[in-house]
CSV table of C-alpha atoms in Angstrom, one decimal:
chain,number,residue,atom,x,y,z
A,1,UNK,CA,21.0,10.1,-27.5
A,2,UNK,CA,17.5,10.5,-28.9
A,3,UNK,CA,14.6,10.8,-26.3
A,4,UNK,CA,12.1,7.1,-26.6
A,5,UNK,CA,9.0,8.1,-27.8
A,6,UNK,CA,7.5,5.5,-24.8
A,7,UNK,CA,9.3,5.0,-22.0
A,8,UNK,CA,8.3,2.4,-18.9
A,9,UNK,CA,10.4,2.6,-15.7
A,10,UNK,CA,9.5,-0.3,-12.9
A,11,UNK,CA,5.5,-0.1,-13.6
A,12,UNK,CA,3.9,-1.7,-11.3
A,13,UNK,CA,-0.4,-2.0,-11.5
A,14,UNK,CA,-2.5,-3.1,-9.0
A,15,UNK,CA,-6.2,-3.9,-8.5
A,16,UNK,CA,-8.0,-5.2,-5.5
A,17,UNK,CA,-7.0,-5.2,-1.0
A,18,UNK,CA,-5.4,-7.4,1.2
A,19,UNK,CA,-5.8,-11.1,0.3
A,20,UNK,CA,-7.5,-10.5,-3.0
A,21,UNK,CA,-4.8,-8.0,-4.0
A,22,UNK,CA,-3.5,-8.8,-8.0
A,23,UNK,CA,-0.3,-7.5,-9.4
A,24,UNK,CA,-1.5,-7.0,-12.7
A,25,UNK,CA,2.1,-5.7,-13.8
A,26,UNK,CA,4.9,-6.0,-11.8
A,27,UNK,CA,8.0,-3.4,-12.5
A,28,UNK,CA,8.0,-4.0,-16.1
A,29,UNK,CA,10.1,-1.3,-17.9
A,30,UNK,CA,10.8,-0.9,-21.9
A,31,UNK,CA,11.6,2.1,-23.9
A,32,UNK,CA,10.6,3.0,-27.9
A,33,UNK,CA,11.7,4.8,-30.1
A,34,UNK,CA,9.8,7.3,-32.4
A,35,UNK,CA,8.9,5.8,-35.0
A,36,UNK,CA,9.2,1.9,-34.1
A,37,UNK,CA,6.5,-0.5,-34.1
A,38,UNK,CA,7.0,-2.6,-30.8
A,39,UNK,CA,4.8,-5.5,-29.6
A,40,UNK,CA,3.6,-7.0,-26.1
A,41,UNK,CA,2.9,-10.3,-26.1
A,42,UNK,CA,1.1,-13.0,-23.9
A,43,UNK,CA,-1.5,-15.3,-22.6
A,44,UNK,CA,-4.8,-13.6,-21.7
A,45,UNK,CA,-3.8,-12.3,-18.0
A,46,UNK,CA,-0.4,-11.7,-18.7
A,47,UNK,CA,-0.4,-7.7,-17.9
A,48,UNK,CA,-0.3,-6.6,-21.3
A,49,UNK,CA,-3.5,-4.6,-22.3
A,50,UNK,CA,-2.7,-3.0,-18.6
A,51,UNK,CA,0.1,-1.6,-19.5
A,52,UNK,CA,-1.4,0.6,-22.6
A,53,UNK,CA,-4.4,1.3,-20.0
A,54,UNK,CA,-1.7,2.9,-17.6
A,55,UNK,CA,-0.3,4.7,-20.5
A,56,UNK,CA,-3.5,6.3,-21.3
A,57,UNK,CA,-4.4,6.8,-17.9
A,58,UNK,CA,-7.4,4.6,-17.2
A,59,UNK,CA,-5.4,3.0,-14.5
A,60,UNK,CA,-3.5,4.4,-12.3
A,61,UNK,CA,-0.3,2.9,-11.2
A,62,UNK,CA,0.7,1.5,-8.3
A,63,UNK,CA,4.4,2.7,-8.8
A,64,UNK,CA,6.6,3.7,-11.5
A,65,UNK,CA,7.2,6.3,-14.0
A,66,UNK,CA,5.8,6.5,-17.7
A,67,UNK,CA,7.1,8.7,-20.5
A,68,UNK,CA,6.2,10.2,-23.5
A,69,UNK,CA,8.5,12.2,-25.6
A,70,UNK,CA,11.0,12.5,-22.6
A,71,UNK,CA,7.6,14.1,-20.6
A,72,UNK,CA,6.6,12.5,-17.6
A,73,UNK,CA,2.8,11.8,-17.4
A,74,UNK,CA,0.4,13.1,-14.5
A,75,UNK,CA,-2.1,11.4,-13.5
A,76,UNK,CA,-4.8,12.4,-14.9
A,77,UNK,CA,-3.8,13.0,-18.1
A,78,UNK,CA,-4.3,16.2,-19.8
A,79,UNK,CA,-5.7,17.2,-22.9
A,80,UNK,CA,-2.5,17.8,-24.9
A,81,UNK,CA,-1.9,14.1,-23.6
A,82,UNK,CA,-4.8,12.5,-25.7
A,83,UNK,CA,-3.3,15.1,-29.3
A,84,UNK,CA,0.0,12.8,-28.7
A,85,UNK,CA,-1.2,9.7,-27.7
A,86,UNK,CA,-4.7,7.9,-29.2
A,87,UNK,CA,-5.9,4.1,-28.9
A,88,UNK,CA,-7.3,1.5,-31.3
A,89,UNK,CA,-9.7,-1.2,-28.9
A,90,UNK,CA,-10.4,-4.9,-29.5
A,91,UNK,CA,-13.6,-4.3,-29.8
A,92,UNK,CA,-14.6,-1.9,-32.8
A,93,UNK,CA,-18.7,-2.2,-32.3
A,94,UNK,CA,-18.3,-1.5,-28.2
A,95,UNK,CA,-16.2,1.5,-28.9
A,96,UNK,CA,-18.5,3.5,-30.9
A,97,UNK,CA,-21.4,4.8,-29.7
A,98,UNK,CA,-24.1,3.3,-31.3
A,99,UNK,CA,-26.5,6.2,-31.9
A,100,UNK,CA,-23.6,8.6,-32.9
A,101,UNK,CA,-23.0,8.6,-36.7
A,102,UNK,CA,-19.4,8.3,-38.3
A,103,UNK,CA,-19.9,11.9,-39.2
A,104,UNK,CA,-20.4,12.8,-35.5
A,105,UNK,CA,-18.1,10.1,-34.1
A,106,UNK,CA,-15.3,12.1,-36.4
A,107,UNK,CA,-16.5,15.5,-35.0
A,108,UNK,CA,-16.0,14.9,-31.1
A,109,UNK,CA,-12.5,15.1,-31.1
A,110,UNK,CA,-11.8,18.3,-33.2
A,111,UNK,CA,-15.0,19.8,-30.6
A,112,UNK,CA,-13.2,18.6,-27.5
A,113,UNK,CA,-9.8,19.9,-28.5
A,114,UNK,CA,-10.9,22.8,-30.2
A,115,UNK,CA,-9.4,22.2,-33.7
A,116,UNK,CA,-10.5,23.7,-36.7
A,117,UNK,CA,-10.6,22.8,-40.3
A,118,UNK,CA,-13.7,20.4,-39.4
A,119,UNK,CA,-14.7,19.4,-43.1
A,120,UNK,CA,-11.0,18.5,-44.5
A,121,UNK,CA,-10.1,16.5,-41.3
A,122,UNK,CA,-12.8,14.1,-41.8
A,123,UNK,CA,-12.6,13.9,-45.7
A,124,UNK,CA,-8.6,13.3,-44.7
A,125,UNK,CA,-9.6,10.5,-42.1
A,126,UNK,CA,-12.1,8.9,-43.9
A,127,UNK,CA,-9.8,8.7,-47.3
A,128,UNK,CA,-6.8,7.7,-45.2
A,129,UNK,CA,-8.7,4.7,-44.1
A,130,UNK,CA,-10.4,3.9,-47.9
A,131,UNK,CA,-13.9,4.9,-47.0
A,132,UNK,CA,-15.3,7.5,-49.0
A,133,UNK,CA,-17.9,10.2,-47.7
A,134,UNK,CA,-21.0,7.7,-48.1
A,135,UNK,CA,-20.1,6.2,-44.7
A,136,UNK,CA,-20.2,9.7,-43.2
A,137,UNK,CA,-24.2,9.2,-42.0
A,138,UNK,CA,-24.4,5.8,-41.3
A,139,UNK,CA,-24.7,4.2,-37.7
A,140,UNK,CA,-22.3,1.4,-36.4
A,141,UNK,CA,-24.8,-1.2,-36.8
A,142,UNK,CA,-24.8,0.1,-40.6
A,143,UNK,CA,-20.9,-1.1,-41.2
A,144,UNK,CA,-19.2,-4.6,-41.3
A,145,UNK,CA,-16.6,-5.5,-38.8
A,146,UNK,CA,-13.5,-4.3,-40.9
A,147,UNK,CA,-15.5,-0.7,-41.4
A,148,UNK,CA,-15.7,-0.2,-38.5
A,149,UNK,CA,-12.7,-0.8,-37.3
A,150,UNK,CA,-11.3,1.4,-39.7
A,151,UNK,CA,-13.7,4.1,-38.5
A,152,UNK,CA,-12.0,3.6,-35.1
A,153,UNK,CA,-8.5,4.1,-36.7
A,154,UNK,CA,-9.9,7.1,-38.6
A,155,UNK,CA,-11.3,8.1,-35.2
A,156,UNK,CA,-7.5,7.7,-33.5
A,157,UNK,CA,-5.8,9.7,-36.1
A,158,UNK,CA,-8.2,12.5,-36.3
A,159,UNK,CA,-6.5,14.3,-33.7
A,160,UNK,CA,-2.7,13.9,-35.9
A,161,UNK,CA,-1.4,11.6,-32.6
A,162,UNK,CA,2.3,10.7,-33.1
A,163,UNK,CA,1.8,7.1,-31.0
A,164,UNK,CA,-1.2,4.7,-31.4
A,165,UNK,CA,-1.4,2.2,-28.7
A,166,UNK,CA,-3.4,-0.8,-30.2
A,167,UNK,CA,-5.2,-3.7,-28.3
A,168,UNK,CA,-5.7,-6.6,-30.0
A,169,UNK,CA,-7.0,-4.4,-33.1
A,170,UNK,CA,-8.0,-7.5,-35.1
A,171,UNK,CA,-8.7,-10.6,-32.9
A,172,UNK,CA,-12.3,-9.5,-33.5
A,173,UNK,CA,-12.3,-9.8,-37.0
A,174,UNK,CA,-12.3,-12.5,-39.7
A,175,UNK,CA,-9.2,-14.0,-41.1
A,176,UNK,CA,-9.4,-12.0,-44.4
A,177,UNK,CA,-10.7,-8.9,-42.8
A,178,UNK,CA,-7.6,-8.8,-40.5
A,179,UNK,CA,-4.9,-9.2,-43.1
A,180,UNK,CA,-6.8,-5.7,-44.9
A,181,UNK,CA,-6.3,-4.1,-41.5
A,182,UNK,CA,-3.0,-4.8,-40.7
A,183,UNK,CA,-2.1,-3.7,-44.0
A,184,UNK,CA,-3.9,-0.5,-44.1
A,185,UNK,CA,-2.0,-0.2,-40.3
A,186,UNK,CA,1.2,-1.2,-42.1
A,187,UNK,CA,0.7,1.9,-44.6
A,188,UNK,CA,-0.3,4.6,-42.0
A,189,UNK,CA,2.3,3.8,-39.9
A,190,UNK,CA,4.9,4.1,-42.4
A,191,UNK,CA,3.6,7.6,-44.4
A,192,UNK,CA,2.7,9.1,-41.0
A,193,UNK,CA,5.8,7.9,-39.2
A,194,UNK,CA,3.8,6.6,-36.5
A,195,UNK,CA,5.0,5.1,-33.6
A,196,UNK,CA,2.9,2.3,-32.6
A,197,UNK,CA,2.3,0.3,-29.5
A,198,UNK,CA,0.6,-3.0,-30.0
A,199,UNK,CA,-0.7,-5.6,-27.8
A,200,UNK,CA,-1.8,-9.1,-28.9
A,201,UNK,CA,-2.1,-13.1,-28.2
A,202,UNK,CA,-0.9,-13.8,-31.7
A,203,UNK,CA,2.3,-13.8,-32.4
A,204,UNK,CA,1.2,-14.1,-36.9
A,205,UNK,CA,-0.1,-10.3,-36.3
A,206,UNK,CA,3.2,-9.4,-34.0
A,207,UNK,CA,5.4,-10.7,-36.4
A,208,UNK,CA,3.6,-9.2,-39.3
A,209,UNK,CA,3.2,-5.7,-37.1
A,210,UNK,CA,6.5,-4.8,-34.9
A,211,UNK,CA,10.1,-4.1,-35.3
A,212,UNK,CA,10.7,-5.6,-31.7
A,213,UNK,CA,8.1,-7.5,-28.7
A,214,UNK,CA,8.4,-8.1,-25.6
A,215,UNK,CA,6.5,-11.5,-24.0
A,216,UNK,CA,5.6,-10.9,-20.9
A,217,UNK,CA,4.0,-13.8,-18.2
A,218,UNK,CA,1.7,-13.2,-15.4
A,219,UNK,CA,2.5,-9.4,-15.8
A,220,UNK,CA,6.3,-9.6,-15.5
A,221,UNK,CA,8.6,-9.0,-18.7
A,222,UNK,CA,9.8,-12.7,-20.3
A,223,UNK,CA,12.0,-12.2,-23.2
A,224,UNK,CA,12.5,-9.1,-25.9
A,225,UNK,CA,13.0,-10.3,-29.6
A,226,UNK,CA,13.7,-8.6,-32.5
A,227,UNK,CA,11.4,-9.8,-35.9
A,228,UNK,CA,14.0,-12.0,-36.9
A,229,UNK,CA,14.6,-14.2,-33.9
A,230,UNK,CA,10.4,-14.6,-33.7
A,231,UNK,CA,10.1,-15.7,-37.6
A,232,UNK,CA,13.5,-18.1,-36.9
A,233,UNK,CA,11.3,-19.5,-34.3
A,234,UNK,CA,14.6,-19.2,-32.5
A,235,UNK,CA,13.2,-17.5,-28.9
A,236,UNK,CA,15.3,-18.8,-26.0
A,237,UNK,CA,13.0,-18.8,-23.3
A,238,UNK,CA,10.9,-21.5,-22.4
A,239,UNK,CA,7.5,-19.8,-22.3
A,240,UNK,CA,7.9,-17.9,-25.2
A,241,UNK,CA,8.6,-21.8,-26.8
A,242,UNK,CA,5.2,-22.6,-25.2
A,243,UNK,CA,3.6,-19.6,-27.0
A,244,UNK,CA,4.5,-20.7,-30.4
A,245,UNK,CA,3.7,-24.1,-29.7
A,246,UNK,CA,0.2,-23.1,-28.5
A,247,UNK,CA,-0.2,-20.6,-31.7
A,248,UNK,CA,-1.6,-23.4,-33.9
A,249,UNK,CA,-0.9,-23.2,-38.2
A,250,UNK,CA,1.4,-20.2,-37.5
A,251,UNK,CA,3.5,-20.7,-40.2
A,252,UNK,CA,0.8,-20.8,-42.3
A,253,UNK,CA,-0.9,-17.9,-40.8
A,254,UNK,CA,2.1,-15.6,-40.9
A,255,UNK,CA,2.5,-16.2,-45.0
A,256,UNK,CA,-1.3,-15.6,-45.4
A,257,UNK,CA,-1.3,-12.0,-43.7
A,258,UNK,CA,1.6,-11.3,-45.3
């Protein structure tokens, strides 16, 4: 039996004592394999941007057991950790440094982990992610949304991770700006044989995105579909009914992106 390239067992994620205590996730477990795309879906609150934090460490767990490649994780994570394992944020402005230039913001990671090759890594990153050397000196506040979100993704892949874990990578973007992302996603994904980890509300950018999704519901696992059963609109649980429902034009939405 091949060894998931992501594997959850009974996570459970906590913040805050005694009466204000919140079970952010509560024993959740799901297991990828290499090369799958695989979704988490859900309200805002539902657990599932947790989740990727307690696979990269930023929280730690209140109890459970998380896997990559077979290897269970310490807490904290160690370097060779971050060479296997990057993350796209919401967020693409508030996740570069503003005073750092793409050229530097490329750098960091070879410096921090020591890699060499400087010059064709970030020629690679940059052409993998259709920007051409002219962006190399220019400050976030010098790029459009969808730049630099793909300076992020250039950012992530740098380091040659075989698992992206993605939050929301395009709920801060325009319609037509997120379609070019997902795409450009799509085709790294699939020439890198990348195993991705997305979360998102929208179930357009799931379908369009993952292989399977989980919905989870005030940090508890719902229901696990497959792509077909989401674009049949065919889910049998009642929630993940309400989701659609709630999802307004995403018929229409879904045949735009795609």
């Amino acid at each position: 039996m091949t060894t998931p390239a992501v594997e959850i067992s009974n996570l459970t994620v906590e913040f805050g004592e005694g009466d204000k205590k919140l079970k952010a996730v509560e024993d959740l477990n799901l297991s990828i394999p290499s090369g799958e795309s695989f979704g988490l879906v859900g309200e805002s609150g539902s657990g599932k941007s947790t989740v990727l934090r307690a696979i990269c460490g930023l929280v730690e767990p209140k109890s459970g057991t998380l896997r990559i490649n077979g290897e269970t994780l310490a807490y904290p994570r160690n370097s060779s950790f971050y060479q296997s394992v990057q993350m796209v944020f919401q967020d693409p402005y508030g996740s570069l440094h503003p005073k750092h230039t793409v050229d530097r913001t490329l750098s960091e990671p070879l410096a921090i982990h020591k890699l060499e090759g400087r010059e064709t890594r970030i020629r690679r990153a940059l052409a993998e992610v259709g920007l051409d050397e002219s962006f190399r000196f220019r400050y976030p506040h010098q790029l459009s949304g969808g730049q630099r979100q793909r300076i992020s993704i250039a950012r992530a892949l740098i380091l040659e991770p075989a698992i992206l874990l993605l939050d929301e990578p395009t709920s801060a973007l325009d319609a037509s700006i997120q379609a070019e992302i997902l795409n450009l996603l799509e085709r790294l994904q699939k020439q890198r044989s990348l195993t991705f980890l997305l979360v998102s509300h929208d179930l357009a950018v799931v379908s369009h995105m993952c292989d399977r999704l989980l919905v989870m519901q005030f940090g508890k696992s719902v229901e696990l579909l497959d792509r077909e059963s989401l674009q049949q609109l065919s889910p049998e649980h009642q929630y993940t009914h309400e989701l659609l429902e709630a999802s307004k034009g995403f018929q229409k939405k879904l045949t735009t992106v795609r």
